[in-house]
Amino acid sequence: DAKTTQPNSMESNEEEPVHLPCNHSTISGTDYIHWYRQLPSQGPEYVIHGLTSNVNNRMASLAIAEDRKSSTLILHRATLRDAAVYYCILNTGTASKLTFGTGTRLQVTL
Amino acid sequence: AAGVIQSPRHLIKEKRETATLKCYPIPRHDTVYWYQQGPGQDPQFLISFYEKMQSDKGSIPDRFSAQQFSDYHSELNMSSLELGDSALYFCASSLGGGGPGGEQYFGPGTRLTVT
C-alpha cells in the first residue's frame, strides 16, 4: 500500500482556519485520498475524500496538489469539537480496507 | 440518521474464554468491516465482508472468525482469548463493496477487556 506522511501534532486557536498537510509521494493514479478523524473515545469518522480535484463538503475542504503527491485538509473555522486525530489514507486499487497510519493529533485552544 | 450499531459496548472476559461481537450496519449497506484498536494504537483492519462473502482479510488471528448474515449484520467470534486481545473493536459499513471511492461509517466500538 502507498504510504502517507503526516505531522504528529498540530495546534490551532478556536475559530481560526487549520491546514493539515499530508504527503503521499508514491500515490498511484487510481488511489483516492481519504481523510478520517477520530475524536476521543469514539470510532473513526469519515471527513472527505477526493481523487484529483479539490473537494468541499460541510465539514471541510480537501486541496490536492496538481501532481497528487500531497494534499491538505482544511478546516475553515476550528472549534473545540474538532480536536481529534486526523488520518490521511490512500485507498489503493480495489481494496476496500482502510490502512490507518499514525495521523495528526490536532489540539484546539481558546 | 441511523448509524452503525455494535453490541455489546463493553465486554469483560477471562483468558481462554470466547467472545462474540455483533455489528448492525447502516440500513441498505451491504459491506461490513472489522477493525481492532489496541491501547494507544491506531485502528488495524481485521476482515471485511461484501454481500455475505469475505472480501478482504488483514492481520486477523486464526483464533478469530467472522461472518455476515443474510440481513447483513456481522458477528466477530473470538476464541481462546489472550490478554493482548484487550482492545476496542470497531465495525464499519459502506454501500456497494466499498472500493477506493467509498466512504466507511464506523460504529461506537466494543471495548473488550481480557483479564
Short mmCIF file of C-alpha atoms in Angstrom, two decimals:
data_model
loop_
_atom_site.label_atom_id
_atom_site.label_comp_id
_atom_site.label_asym_id
_atom_site.label_seq_id
_atom_site.Cartn_x
_atom_site.Cartn_y
_atom_site.Cartn_z
CA ASP A 1 0.00 0.00 0.00
CA ALA A 2 1.19 3.52 -0.76
CA LYS A 3 2.23 5.36 2.39
CA THR A 4 1.29 8.75 3.74
CA THR A 5 3.28 11.08 5.97
CA GLN A 6 1.64 13.49 8.37
CA PRO A 7 2.94 15.67 11.20
CA ASN A 8 2.44 14.03 14.57
CA SER A 9 0.64 17.00 16.06
CA MET A 10 -0.64 20.48 15.33
CA GLU A 11 -2.21 23.24 17.36
CA SER A 12 -4.80 25.79 16.41
CA ASN A 13 -6.76 28.55 18.03
CA GLU A 14 -10.51 28.31 18.04
CA GLU A 15 -12.29 29.92 15.10
CA GLU A 16 -9.13 30.06 13.02
CA PRO A 17 -8.57 28.02 9.86
CA VAL A 18 -6.48 24.88 10.12
CA HIS A 19 -4.45 23.34 7.32
CA LEU A 20 -3.50 19.71 7.90
CA PRO A 21 -0.87 18.51 5.41
CA CYS A 22 -0.30 15.02 4.07
CA ASN A 23 2.46 13.77 1.80
CA HIS A 24 1.89 10.75 -0.41
CA SER A 25 4.70 10.81 -2.94
CA THR A 26 4.18 7.19 -4.06
CA ILE A 27 0.49 7.63 -4.83
CA SER A 28 -0.74 5.76 -7.90
CA GLY A 29 -3.15 7.06 -10.50
CA THR A 30 -6.14 5.16 -9.12
CA ASP A 31 -5.61 5.97 -5.43
CA TYR A 32 -8.25 8.04 -3.75
CA ILE A 33 -7.17 10.31 -0.90
CA HIS A 34 -9.37 9.83 2.14
CA TRP A 35 -9.46 11.75 5.40
CA TYR A 36 -10.94 10.35 8.58
CA ARG A 37 -10.81 11.69 12.10
CA GLN A 38 -11.15 10.07 15.47
CA LEU A 39 -12.44 12.08 18.38
CA PRO A 40 -11.54 10.92 21.87
CA SER A 41 -13.33 7.72 22.86
CA GLN A 42 -15.18 7.48 19.55
CA GLY A 43 -14.92 5.50 16.35
CA PRO A 44 -13.25 7.00 13.30
CA GLU A 45 -15.42 9.41 11.34
CA TYR A 46 -15.32 9.97 7.59
CA VAL A 47 -14.40 13.55 6.71
CA ILE A 48 -13.80 13.84 2.99
CA HIS A 49 -12.18 12.15 0.01
CA GLY A 50 -11.00 13.07 -3.47
CA LEU A 51 -9.12 11.83 -6.50
CA THR A 52 -7.70 14.77 -8.46
CA SER A 53 -9.85 17.83 -7.99
CA ASN A 54 -10.32 19.87 -4.85
CA VAL A 55 -13.40 18.88 -2.87
CA ASN A 56 -15.66 20.69 -0.44
CA ASN A 57 -18.29 19.41 1.95
CA ARG A 58 -19.99 20.67 5.07
CA MET A 59 -17.15 19.51 7.29
CA ALA A 60 -14.02 20.52 5.41
CA SER A 61 -12.22 21.15 2.15
CA LEU A 62 -9.61 18.97 0.51
CA ALA A 63 -6.94 20.59 -1.60
CA ILE A 64 -4.98 18.19 -3.80
CA ALA A 65 -1.68 19.18 -5.38
CA GLU A 66 -1.52 19.10 -9.14
CA ASP A 67 0.99 16.20 -9.09
CA ARG A 68 -1.16 14.48 -6.39
CA LYS A 69 1.89 13.87 -4.23
CA SER A 70 0.45 15.89 -1.38
CA SER A 71 -2.87 17.11 -0.10
CA THR A 72 -4.19 19.42 2.58
CA LEU A 73 -7.29 19.08 4.70
CA ILE A 74 -8.71 22.48 5.52
CA LEU A 75 -10.98 23.14 8.46
CA HIS A 76 -12.29 26.62 7.82
CA ARG A 77 -13.04 27.56 11.44
CA ALA A 78 -11.73 25.20 14.06
CA THR A 79 -13.83 24.59 17.13
CA LEU A 80 -13.03 22.73 20.32
CA ARG A 81 -15.08 19.83 18.94
CA ASP A 82 -12.59 19.46 16.09
CA ALA A 83 -9.87 18.31 18.46
CA ALA A 84 -9.10 14.81 17.21
CA VAL A 85 -6.59 12.61 15.43
CA TYR A 86 -6.83 13.20 11.69
CA TYR A 87 -5.83 10.38 9.35
CA CYS A 88 -4.87 10.77 5.71
CA ILE A 89 -5.38 7.41 3.99
CA LEU A 90 -4.84 6.25 0.42
CA ASN A 91 -7.39 3.71 -0.66
CA THR A 92 -5.34 1.59 -3.03
CA GLY A 93 -6.74 -0.11 -6.10
CA THR A 94 -9.95 -2.03 -5.46
CA ALA A 95 -9.11 -2.86 -1.86
CA SER A 96 -11.76 -1.64 0.50
CA LYS A 97 -9.83 -1.74 3.76
CA LEU A 98 -8.54 1.43 5.38
CA THR A 99 -4.90 1.38 6.45
CA PHE A 100 -4.52 3.87 9.28
CA GLY A 101 -1.12 5.49 9.84
CA THR A 102 -0.21 7.49 12.90
CA GLY A 103 -2.25 10.56 11.93
CA THR A 104 -2.04 14.15 13.15
CA ARG A 105 -3.30 14.96 16.61
CA LEU A 106 -4.99 18.36 16.40
CA GLN A 107 -5.29 20.43 19.53
CA VAL A 108 -7.66 23.39 19.52
CA THR A 109 -7.36 26.02 22.19
CA LEU A 110 -9.46 29.01 23.19
CA ALA B 1 -29.91 9.22 10.50
CA ALA B 2 -29.37 5.62 11.50
CA GLY B 3 -25.82 4.71 12.37
CA VAL B 4 -23.81 1.54 12.79
CA ILE B 5 -24.81 -0.34 15.93
CA GLN B 6 -22.42 -2.50 17.88
CA SER B 7 -23.16 -4.73 20.79
CA PRO B 8 -22.19 -5.15 23.47
CA ARG B 9 -20.47 -1.82 24.12
CA HIS B 10 -18.35 -3.29 26.87
CA LEU B 11 -17.29 -6.86 27.48
CA ILE B 12 -15.10 -8.40 30.15
CA LYS B 13 -13.81 -11.91 29.65
CA GLU B 14 -11.18 -14.13 31.20
CA LYS B 15 -8.24 -15.67 29.39
CA ARG B 16 -9.13 -18.68 27.26
CA GLU B 17 -12.81 -17.72 27.14
CA THR B 18 -14.73 -16.92 23.97
CA ALA B 19 -16.45 -13.70 22.93
CA THR B 20 -18.90 -12.72 20.22
CA LEU B 21 -19.18 -9.16 18.99
CA LYS B 22 -22.10 -8.05 16.86
CA CYS B 23 -22.40 -5.33 14.26
CA TYR B 24 -25.54 -3.98 12.61
CA PRO B 25 -24.70 -1.86 9.56
CA ILE B 26 -26.49 1.23 8.38
CA PRO B 27 -29.71 0.18 6.58
CA ARG B 28 -29.07 -0.79 2.93
CA HIS B 29 -25.31 -1.00 3.47
CA ASP B 30 -24.06 -4.34 2.20
CA THR B 31 -20.42 -4.22 3.29
CA VAL B 32 -19.06 -4.62 6.80
CA TYR B 33 -15.51 -4.13 8.08
CA TRP B 34 -13.93 -5.01 11.41
CA TYR B 35 -11.02 -3.07 12.94
CA GLN B 36 -9.08 -3.56 16.15
CA GLN B 37 -7.56 -0.66 18.11
CA GLY B 38 -5.21 -1.53 20.95
CA PRO B 39 -4.45 0.93 23.76
CA GLY B 40 -2.61 3.95 22.39
CA GLN B 41 -2.55 2.47 18.89
CA ASP B 42 -4.19 3.25 15.58
CA PRO B 43 -7.01 1.12 14.20
CA GLN B 44 -5.91 -2.02 12.35
CA PHE B 45 -8.04 -3.74 9.74
CA LEU B 46 -9.11 -7.29 10.54
CA ILE B 47 -11.60 -8.50 7.94
CA SER B 48 -14.42 -7.37 5.67
CA PHE B 49 -17.50 -8.84 4.02
CA TYR B 50 -19.42 -7.79 0.93
CA GLU B 51 -22.77 -9.40 0.19
CA LYS B 52 -22.10 -12.09 2.80
CA MET B 53 -18.79 -13.13 1.27
CA GLN B 54 -15.40 -12.36 2.73
CA SER B 55 -13.95 -9.58 0.62
CA ASP B 56 -10.63 -8.79 2.31
CA LYS B 57 -8.56 -10.05 5.18
CA GLY B 58 -5.99 -8.32 7.32
CA SER B 59 -3.97 -9.41 10.31
CA ILE B 60 -6.74 -11.36 11.95
CA PRO B 61 -5.60 -14.16 14.28
CA ASP B 62 -6.66 -17.68 13.43
CA ARG B 63 -8.50 -17.74 16.76
CA PHE B 64 -10.91 -15.16 15.36
CA SER B 65 -13.60 -15.82 12.80
CA ALA B 66 -16.35 -13.68 11.39
CA GLN B 67 -19.32 -13.89 9.11
CA GLN B 68 -22.01 -11.74 7.58
CA PHE B 69 -25.59 -12.90 7.70
CA SER B 70 -28.49 -12.60 5.27
CA ASP B 71 -29.70 -9.41 6.97
CA TYR B 72 -26.14 -8.01 6.53
CA HIS B 73 -25.33 -7.92 10.21
CA SER B 74 -21.97 -9.37 11.11
CA GLU B 75 -20.51 -11.22 14.06
CA LEU B 76 -16.87 -11.46 15.13
CA ASN B 77 -16.17 -14.61 17.11
CA MET B 78 -13.06 -14.69 19.25
CA SER B 79 -11.86 -17.85 20.96
CA SER B 80 -9.05 -18.71 23.40
CA LEU B 81 -8.87 -15.08 24.39
CA GLU B 82 -5.49 -13.68 25.36
CA LEU B 83 -4.59 -10.60 27.38
CA GLY B 84 -3.36 -8.98 24.16
CA ASP B 85 -6.83 -9.16 22.67
CA SER B 86 -7.93 -6.38 25.01
CA ALA B 87 -8.81 -3.57 22.66
CA LEU B 88 -11.53 -1.52 21.08
CA TYR B 89 -13.20 -3.33 18.20
CA PHE B 90 -14.85 -1.14 15.60
CA CYS B 91 -17.25 -2.17 12.94
CA ALA B 92 -17.79 -0.02 9.87
CA SER B 93 -20.20 -0.28 6.98
CA SER B 94 -20.40 1.00 3.45
CA LEU B 95 -22.52 0.63 0.37
CA GLY B 96 -21.61 -1.33 -2.72
CA GLY B 97 -18.44 -3.10 -1.73
CA GLY B 98 -16.52 -0.04 -0.65
CA GLY B 99 -13.66 0.30 -3.07
CA PRO B 100 -11.34 3.27 -3.38
CA GLY B 101 -14.06 5.88 -3.63
CA GLY B 102 -16.37 4.56 -0.96
CA GLU B 103 -16.53 6.06 2.49
CA GLN B 104 -16.93 3.89 5.55
CA TYR B 105 -19.13 4.70 8.53
CA PHE B 106 -17.93 3.49 11.90
CA GLY B 107 -19.82 2.31 14.93
CA PRO B 108 -19.04 3.36 18.50
CA GLY B 109 -16.97 0.26 19.15
CA THR B 110 -16.94 -2.60 21.63
CA ARG B 111 -14.39 -2.37 24.39
CA LEU B 112 -13.13 -5.85 25.17
CA THR B 113 -11.16 -6.40 28.34
CA VAL B 114 -9.50 -9.75 28.89
CA THR B 115 -8.40 -10.48 32.46
#
